[in-house]
Tab-separated table of C-alpha atoms in Angstrom:
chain	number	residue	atom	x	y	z
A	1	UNK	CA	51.166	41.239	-234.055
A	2	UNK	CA	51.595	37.534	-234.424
A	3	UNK	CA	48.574	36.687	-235.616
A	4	UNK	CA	48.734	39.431	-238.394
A	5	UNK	CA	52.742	37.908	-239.621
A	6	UNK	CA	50.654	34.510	-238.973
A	7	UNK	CA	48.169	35.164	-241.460
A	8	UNK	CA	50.329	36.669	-244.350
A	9	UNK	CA	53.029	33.276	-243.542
A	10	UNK	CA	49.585	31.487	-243.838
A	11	UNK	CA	48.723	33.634	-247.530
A	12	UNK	CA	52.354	31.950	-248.708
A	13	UNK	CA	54.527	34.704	-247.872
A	14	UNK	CA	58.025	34.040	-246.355
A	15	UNK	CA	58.609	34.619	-242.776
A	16	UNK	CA	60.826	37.870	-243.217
A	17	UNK	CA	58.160	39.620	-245.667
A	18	UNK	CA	54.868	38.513	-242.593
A	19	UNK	CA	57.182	40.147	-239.867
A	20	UNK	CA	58.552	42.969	-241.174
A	21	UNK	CA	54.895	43.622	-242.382
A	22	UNK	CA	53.356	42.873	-238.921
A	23	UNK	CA	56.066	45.019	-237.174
A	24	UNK	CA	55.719	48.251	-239.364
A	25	UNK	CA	51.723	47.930	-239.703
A	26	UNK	CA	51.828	47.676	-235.890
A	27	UNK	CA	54.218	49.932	-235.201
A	28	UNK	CA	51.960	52.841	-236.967
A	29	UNK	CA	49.168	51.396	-235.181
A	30	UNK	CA	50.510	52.340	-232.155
A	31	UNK	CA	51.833	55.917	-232.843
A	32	UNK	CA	48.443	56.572	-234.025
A	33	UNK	CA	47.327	55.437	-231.074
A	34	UNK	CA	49.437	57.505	-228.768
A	35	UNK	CA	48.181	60.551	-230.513
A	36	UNK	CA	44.836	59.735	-229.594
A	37	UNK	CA	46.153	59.209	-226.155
A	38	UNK	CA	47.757	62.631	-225.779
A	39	UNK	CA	45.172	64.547	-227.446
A	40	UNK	CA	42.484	62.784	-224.348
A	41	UNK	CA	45.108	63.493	-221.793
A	42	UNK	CA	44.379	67.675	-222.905
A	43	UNK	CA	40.806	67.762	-223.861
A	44	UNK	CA	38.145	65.559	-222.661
A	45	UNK	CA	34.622	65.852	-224.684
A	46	UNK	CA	31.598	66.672	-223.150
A	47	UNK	CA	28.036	64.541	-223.470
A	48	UNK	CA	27.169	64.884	-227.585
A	49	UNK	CA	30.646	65.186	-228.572
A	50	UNK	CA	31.872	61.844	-228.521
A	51	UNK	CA	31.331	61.948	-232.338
A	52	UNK	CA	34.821	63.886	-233.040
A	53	UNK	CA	36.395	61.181	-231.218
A	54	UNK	CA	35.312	58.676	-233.055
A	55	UNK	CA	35.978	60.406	-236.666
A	56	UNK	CA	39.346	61.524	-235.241
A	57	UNK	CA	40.527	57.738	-234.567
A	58	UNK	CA	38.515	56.589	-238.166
A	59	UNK	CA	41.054	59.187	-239.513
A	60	UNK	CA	44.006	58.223	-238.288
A	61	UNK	CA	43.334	54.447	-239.090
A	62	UNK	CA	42.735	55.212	-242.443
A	63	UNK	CA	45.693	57.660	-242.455
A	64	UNK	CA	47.498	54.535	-240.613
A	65	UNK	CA	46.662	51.877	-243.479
A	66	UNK	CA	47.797	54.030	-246.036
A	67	UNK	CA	50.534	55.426	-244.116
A	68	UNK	CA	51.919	51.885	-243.730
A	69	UNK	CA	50.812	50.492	-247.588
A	70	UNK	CA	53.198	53.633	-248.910
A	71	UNK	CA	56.217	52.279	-246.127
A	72	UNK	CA	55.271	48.796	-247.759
A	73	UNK	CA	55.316	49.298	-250.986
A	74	UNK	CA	58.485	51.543	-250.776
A	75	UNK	CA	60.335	47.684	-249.644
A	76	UNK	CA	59.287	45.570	-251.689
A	77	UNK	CA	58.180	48.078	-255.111
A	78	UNK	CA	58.376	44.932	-257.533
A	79	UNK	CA	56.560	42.575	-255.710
A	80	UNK	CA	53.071	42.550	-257.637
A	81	UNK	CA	51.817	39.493	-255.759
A	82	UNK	CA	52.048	41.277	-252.359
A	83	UNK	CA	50.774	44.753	-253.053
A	84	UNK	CA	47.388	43.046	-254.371
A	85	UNK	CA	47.308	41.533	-251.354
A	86	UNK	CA	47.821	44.775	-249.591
A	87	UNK	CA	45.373	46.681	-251.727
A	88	UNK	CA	42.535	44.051	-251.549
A	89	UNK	CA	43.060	43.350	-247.454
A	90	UNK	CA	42.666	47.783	-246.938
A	91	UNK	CA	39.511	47.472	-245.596
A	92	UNK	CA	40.215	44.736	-243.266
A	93	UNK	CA	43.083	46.904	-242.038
A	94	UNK	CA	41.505	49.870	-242.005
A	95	UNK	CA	38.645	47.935	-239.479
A	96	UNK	CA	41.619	46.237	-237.748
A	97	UNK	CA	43.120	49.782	-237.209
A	98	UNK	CA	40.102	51.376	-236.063
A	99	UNK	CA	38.722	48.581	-233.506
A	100	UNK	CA	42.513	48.950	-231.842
A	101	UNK	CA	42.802	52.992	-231.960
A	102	UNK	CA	39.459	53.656	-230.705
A	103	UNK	CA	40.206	50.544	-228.146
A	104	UNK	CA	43.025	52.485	-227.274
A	105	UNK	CA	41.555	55.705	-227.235
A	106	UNK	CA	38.247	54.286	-225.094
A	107	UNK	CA	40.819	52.913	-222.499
A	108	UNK	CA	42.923	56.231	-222.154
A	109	UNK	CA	39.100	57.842	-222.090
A	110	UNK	CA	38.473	56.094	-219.104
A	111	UNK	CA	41.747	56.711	-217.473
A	112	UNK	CA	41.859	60.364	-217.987
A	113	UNK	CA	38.589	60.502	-216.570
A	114	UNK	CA	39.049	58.731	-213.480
A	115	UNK	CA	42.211	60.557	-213.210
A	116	UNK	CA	40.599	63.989	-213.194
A	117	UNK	CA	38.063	62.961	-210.516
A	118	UNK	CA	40.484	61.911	-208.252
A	119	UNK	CA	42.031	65.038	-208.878
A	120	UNK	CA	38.698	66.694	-208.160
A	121	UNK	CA	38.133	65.064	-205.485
A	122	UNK	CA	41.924	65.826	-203.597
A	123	UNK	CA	40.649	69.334	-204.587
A	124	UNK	CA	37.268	69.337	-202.819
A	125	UNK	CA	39.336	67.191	-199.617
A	126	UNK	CA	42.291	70.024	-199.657
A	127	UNK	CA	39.531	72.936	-199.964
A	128	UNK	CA	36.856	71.204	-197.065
A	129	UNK	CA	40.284	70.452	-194.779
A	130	UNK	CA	41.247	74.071	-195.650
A	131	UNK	CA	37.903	75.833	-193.923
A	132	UNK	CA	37.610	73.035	-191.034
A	133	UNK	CA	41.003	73.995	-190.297
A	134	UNK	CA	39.859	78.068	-190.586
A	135	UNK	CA	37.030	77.554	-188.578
A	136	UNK	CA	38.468	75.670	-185.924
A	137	UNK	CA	41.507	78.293	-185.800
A	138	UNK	CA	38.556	80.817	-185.569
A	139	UNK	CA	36.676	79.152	-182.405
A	140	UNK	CA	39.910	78.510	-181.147
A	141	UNK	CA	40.934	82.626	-181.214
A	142	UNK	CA	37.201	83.364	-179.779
A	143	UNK	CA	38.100	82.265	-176.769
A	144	UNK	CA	40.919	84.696	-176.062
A	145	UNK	CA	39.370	87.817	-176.709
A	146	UNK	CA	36.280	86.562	-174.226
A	147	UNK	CA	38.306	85.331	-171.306
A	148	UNK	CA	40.714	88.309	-171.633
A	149	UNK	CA	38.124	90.639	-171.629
A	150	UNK	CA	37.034	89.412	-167.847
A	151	UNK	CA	40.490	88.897	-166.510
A	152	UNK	CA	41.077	92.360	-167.419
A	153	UNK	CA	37.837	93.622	-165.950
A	154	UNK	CA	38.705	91.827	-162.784
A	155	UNK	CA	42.735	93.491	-162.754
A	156	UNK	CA	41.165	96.851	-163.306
A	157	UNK	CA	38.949	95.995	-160.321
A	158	UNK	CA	41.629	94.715	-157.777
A	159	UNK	CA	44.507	97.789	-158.762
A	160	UNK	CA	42.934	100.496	-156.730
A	161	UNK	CA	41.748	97.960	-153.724
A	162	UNK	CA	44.073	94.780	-153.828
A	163	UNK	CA	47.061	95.713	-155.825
A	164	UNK	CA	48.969	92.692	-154.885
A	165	UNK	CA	46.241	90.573	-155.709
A	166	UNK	CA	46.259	92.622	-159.510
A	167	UNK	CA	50.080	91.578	-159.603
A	168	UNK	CA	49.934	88.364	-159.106
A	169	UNK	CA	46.693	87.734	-161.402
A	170	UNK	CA	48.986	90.010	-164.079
A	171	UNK	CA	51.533	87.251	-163.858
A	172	UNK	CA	49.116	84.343	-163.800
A	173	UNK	CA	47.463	86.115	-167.163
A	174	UNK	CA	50.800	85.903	-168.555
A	175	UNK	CA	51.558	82.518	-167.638
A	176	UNK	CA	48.385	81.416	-169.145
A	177	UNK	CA	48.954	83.370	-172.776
A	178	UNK	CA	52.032	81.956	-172.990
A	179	UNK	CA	50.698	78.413	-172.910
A	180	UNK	CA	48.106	79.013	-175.223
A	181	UNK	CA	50.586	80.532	-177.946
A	182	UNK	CA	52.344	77.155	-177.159
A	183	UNK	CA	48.910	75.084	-177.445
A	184	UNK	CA	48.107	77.096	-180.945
A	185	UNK	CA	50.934	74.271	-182.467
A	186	UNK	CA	49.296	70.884	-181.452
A	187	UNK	CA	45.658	69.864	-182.099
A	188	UNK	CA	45.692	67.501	-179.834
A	189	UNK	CA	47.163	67.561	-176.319
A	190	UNK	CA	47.469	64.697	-173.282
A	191	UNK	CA	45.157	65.157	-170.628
A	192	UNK	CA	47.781	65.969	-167.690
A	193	UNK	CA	49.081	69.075	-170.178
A	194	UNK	CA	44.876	70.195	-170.393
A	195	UNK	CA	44.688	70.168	-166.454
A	196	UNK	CA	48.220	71.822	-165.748
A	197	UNK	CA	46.594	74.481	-168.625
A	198	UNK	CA	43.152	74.648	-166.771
A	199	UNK	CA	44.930	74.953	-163.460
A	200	UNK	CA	46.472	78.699	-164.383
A	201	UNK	CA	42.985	79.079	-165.826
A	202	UNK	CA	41.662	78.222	-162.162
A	203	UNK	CA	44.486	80.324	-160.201
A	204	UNK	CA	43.390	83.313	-162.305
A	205	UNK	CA	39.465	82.870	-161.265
A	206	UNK	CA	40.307	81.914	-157.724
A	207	UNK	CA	41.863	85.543	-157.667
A	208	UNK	CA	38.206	87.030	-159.239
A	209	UNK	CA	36.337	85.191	-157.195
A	210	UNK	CA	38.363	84.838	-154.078
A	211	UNK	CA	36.787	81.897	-151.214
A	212	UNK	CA	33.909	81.422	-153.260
A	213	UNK	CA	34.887	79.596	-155.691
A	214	UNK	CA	36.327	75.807	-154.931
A	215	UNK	CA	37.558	73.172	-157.439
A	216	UNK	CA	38.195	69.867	-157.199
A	217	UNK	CA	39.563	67.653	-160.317
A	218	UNK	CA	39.538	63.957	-159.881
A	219	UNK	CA	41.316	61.915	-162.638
A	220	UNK	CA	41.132	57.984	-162.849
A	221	UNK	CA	44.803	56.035	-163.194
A	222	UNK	CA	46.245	55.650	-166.696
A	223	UNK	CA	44.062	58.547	-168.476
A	224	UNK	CA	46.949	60.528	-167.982
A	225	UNK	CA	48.376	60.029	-171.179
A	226	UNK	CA	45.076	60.029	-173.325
A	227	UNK	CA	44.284	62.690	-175.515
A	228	UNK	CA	41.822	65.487	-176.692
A	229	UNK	CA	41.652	68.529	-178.278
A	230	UNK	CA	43.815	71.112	-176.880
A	231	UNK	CA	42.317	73.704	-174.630
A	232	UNK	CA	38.393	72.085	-174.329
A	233	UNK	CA	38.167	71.894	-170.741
A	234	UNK	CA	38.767	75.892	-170.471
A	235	UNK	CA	35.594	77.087	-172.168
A	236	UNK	CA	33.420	74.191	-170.257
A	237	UNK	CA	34.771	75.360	-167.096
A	238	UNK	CA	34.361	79.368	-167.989
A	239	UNK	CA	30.762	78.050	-168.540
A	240	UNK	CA	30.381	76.067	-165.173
A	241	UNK	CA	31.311	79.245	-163.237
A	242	UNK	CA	29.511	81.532	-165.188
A	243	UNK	CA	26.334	80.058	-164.287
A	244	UNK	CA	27.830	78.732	-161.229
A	245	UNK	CA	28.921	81.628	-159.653
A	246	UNK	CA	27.391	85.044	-161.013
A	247	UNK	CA	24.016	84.148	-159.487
A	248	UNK	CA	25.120	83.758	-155.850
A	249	UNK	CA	27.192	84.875	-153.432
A	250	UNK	CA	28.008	81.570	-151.210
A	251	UNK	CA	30.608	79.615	-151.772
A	252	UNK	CA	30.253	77.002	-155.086
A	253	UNK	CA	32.392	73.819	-155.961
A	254	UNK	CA	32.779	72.603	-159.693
A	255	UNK	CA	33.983	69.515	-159.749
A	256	UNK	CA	35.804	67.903	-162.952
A	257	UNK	CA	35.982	63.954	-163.780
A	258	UNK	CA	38.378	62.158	-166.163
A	259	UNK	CA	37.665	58.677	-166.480
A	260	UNK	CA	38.973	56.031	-169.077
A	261	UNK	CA	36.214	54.103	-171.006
A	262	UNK	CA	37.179	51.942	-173.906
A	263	UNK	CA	38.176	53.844	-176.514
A	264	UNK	CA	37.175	57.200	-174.852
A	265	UNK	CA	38.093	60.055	-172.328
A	266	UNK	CA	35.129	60.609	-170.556
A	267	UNK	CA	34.656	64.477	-168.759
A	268	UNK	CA	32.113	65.413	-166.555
A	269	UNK	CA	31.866	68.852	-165.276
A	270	UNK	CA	29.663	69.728	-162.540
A	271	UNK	CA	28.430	73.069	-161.411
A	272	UNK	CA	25.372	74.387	-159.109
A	273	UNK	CA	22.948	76.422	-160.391
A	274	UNK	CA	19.954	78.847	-159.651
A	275	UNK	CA	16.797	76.892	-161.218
A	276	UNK	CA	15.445	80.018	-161.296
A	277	UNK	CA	17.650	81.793	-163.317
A	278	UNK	CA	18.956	79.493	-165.479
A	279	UNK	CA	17.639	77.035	-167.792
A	280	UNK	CA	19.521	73.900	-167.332
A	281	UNK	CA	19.263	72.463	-170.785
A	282	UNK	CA	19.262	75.356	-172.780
A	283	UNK	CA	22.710	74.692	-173.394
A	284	UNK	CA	23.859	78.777	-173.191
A	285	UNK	CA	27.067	80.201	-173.766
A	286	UNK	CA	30.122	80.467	-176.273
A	287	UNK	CA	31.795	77.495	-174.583
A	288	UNK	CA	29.099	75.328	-175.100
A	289	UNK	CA	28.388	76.093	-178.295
A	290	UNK	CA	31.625	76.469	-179.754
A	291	UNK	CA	32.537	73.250	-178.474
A	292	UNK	CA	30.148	71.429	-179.956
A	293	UNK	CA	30.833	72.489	-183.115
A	294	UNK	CA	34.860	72.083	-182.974
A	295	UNK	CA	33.817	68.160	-181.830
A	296	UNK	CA	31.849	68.093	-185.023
A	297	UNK	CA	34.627	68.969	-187.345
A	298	UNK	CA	37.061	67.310	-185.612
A	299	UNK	CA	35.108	64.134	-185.397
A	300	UNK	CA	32.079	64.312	-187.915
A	301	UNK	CA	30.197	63.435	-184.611
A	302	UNK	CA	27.226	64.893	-183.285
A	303	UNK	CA	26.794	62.874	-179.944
A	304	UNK	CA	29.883	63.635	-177.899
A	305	UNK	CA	28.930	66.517	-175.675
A	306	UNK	CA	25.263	65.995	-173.406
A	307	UNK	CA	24.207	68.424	-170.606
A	308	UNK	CA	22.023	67.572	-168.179
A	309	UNK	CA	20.488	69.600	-165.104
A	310	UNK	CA	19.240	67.698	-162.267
A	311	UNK	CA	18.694	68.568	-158.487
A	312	UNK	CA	20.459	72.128	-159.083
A	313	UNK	CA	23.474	70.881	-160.595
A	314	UNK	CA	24.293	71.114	-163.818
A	315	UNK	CA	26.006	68.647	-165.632
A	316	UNK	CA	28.458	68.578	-169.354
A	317	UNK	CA	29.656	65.419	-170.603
A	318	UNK	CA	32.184	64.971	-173.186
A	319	UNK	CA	33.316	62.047	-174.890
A	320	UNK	CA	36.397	62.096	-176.429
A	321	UNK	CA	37.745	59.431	-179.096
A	322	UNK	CA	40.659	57.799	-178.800
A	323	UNK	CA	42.294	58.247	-182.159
C-alpha cells in the first residue's frame, strides 16, 4: 500500500489523490481476496484442477482493476491527467492484482489443507482410540463369563455335599462381582487394590480346590502404590492353576512376585506343572493370550509378558510401565 501511494506521489500526484488511490485499489484487492479465501475454505480442487483456481483469481483481478478504475474515476471525473494514468498502468495492476490474489489464495490453499489433515487425522486417532477401547472392553468382559462358568460348576458341586461350603463361595462370588463392576470404571488400578481383588479371586478357588491349592504373594516395599491395568493378575493366576492343579491331585503352591524395577512393576507367577501334559511354552489359554494382546493396545508393546518352563515350573513375567 505505500509503495503503490509512493509511486503515484512519485508520477506528480498530490499526497491525498496517491492515498486515497492506494487505499481503495487495496481495499478491493483484499475483498477479492477474501472471496478466494472462502470459496478454498468450502471446496478444495483435486490434482488437474488447479486450473479453475487460477482463472478464478485472474478474474477477479481483472474484475478488481476495473472495479476500482470505475470507484476512481467516479472521484475525480475531470481529472484527464490521472485517468490516462489509470488506463495506461491496467495491466500493471491487473499483474499486481493477480500476483497478490493468487498469493493469497496459494496461502489459504495451504492452510485449508493442512487444516483438513489434521482434521483427518483427529478422525483416524478418535476412530483407532474408539476400537482399542472396544476391544479392550471386550477382553475385559471375556473373562467373566469364563471364570463364572467354573465357580458355578464348583457351587453346583458343593450344594448337595458341602452346602456351607456353597454359601460361603455364593458370598465370596458376590463379593468378587461387585469389585469388578467397580474395576469396569478405572483402567488402571494400584497394585495393593489388584491383590485385595485377586485375594477374593483366591478365597473362591481355595473353596474348589480345598488343601490343595496354596498361595503365597510376596510384594517388595514401596510397589504398593504403582500401577497396572486393572484386573491382569486374575487371568494369569486362573492360568497358573489351571495347569497347576487339574493334572494332579497333591497339594500345589503358586507363588506371585511384585518387585519395583526402574520404571516398571515387575510380576512373576509361578506354578508346577506335569511336563508331560503340558507344553511349557506353548503359551495356552485365554489368560495368556488375552493378556498379551490388552498389553499391546495399551502399550503398543510387544515384549512385556515372557513365559518360561524350567525344572517343572512354569513361569509368566509381566512388565508393567510406569506411566
Amino acid at each position: 500500500m505505500g509503495a503503490h501511494a509512493a509511486t503515484l506521489f512519485w508520477l506528480g500526484f498530490d499526497f491525498k489523490m496517491a492515498a486515497i488511490d492506494s487505499a481503495i485499489s487495496n481495499v478491493v484487492i483484499l475483498l477479492a481476496s477474501l472471496i478466494v479465501s472462502n470459496t478454498l475454505r468450502y471446496y478444495q480442487p483435486g490434482r488437474g484442477k488447479y486450473f479453475y483456481i487460477v482463472t478464478w483469481c485472474a478474474l477477479l483481478a481483472i474484475l478488481a482493476v476495473f472495479l476500482t478504475r470505475l470507484l476512481l474515476l467516479k472521484l475525480y471525473p475531470q481529472d484527464a491527467v490521472y485517468e490516462g494514468v489509470i488506463n495506461k498502468s491496467l495491466i500493471i495492476r491487473c499483474c499486481v492484482s493477480f500476483l497478490l490474489i493468487s498469493g493469497m489464495g496459494l496461502i489459504s490453499m495451504l492452510w485449508y489443507t493442512q487444516q483438513e489433515q489434521k482434521e483427518n487425522e483427529r478422525r483416524k486417532t478418535d476412530a483407532e482410540r474408539l476400537a482399542r477401547d472396544a476391544e479392550l472392553y471386550n477382553l475385559r468382559q471375556q473373562l467373566q463369563p469364563h471364570f463364572l462358568f467354573n465357580s458355578l460348576n464348583s457351587i453346583s458341586a458343593l450344594i448337595g455335599r458341602r452346602p456351607d461350603e456353597a454359601r460361603t463361595m455364593i458370598y465370596q462370588l458376590s463379593d468378587f462381582l461387585r469389585g469388578t463392576l467397580r474395576k469396569e470404571e478405572n483402567e488402571f488400578v494400584t497394585l495393593e487394590e489388584e491383590l485385595q481383588h485377586l485375594q477374593l479371586y483366591l478365597d473362591i478357588e481355595k473353596v474348589r480346590f480345598g488343601h490343595r491349592l496354596k498361595t503365597e504373594i510376596r510384594k517388595e516395599e514401596g510397589c504398593s502404590e504403582l500401577i497396572l491395568p486393572a484386573m491382569l493378575l486374575q487371568p494369569l493366576v486362573e492360568n497358573a492353576i489351571k495347569f497347576g492343579l487339574y493334572d494332579t491331585t497333591g497339594e500345589v503352591t503358586i507363588t506371585i512376585d511384585a518387585k519395583c524395577l526402574q520404571n516398571y512393576l515387575r510380576l512373576i507367577i509361578k506354578n508346577p506343572y506335569d511336563t508331560n501334559t503340558v507344553r511349557p511354552n506353548s503359551g495356552t489359554g485365554f489368560g495368556l493370550g488375552s493378556i498379551k494382546r490388552r498389553l499391546y493396545l495399551l502399550f503398543a508393546r510387544t515384549d512385556l509378558l515372557d513365559t518360561n518352563g524350567e525344572n517343572d515350573i512354569f513361569t509368566t513375567t509381566v512388565k508393567i510401565p510406569q506411566l
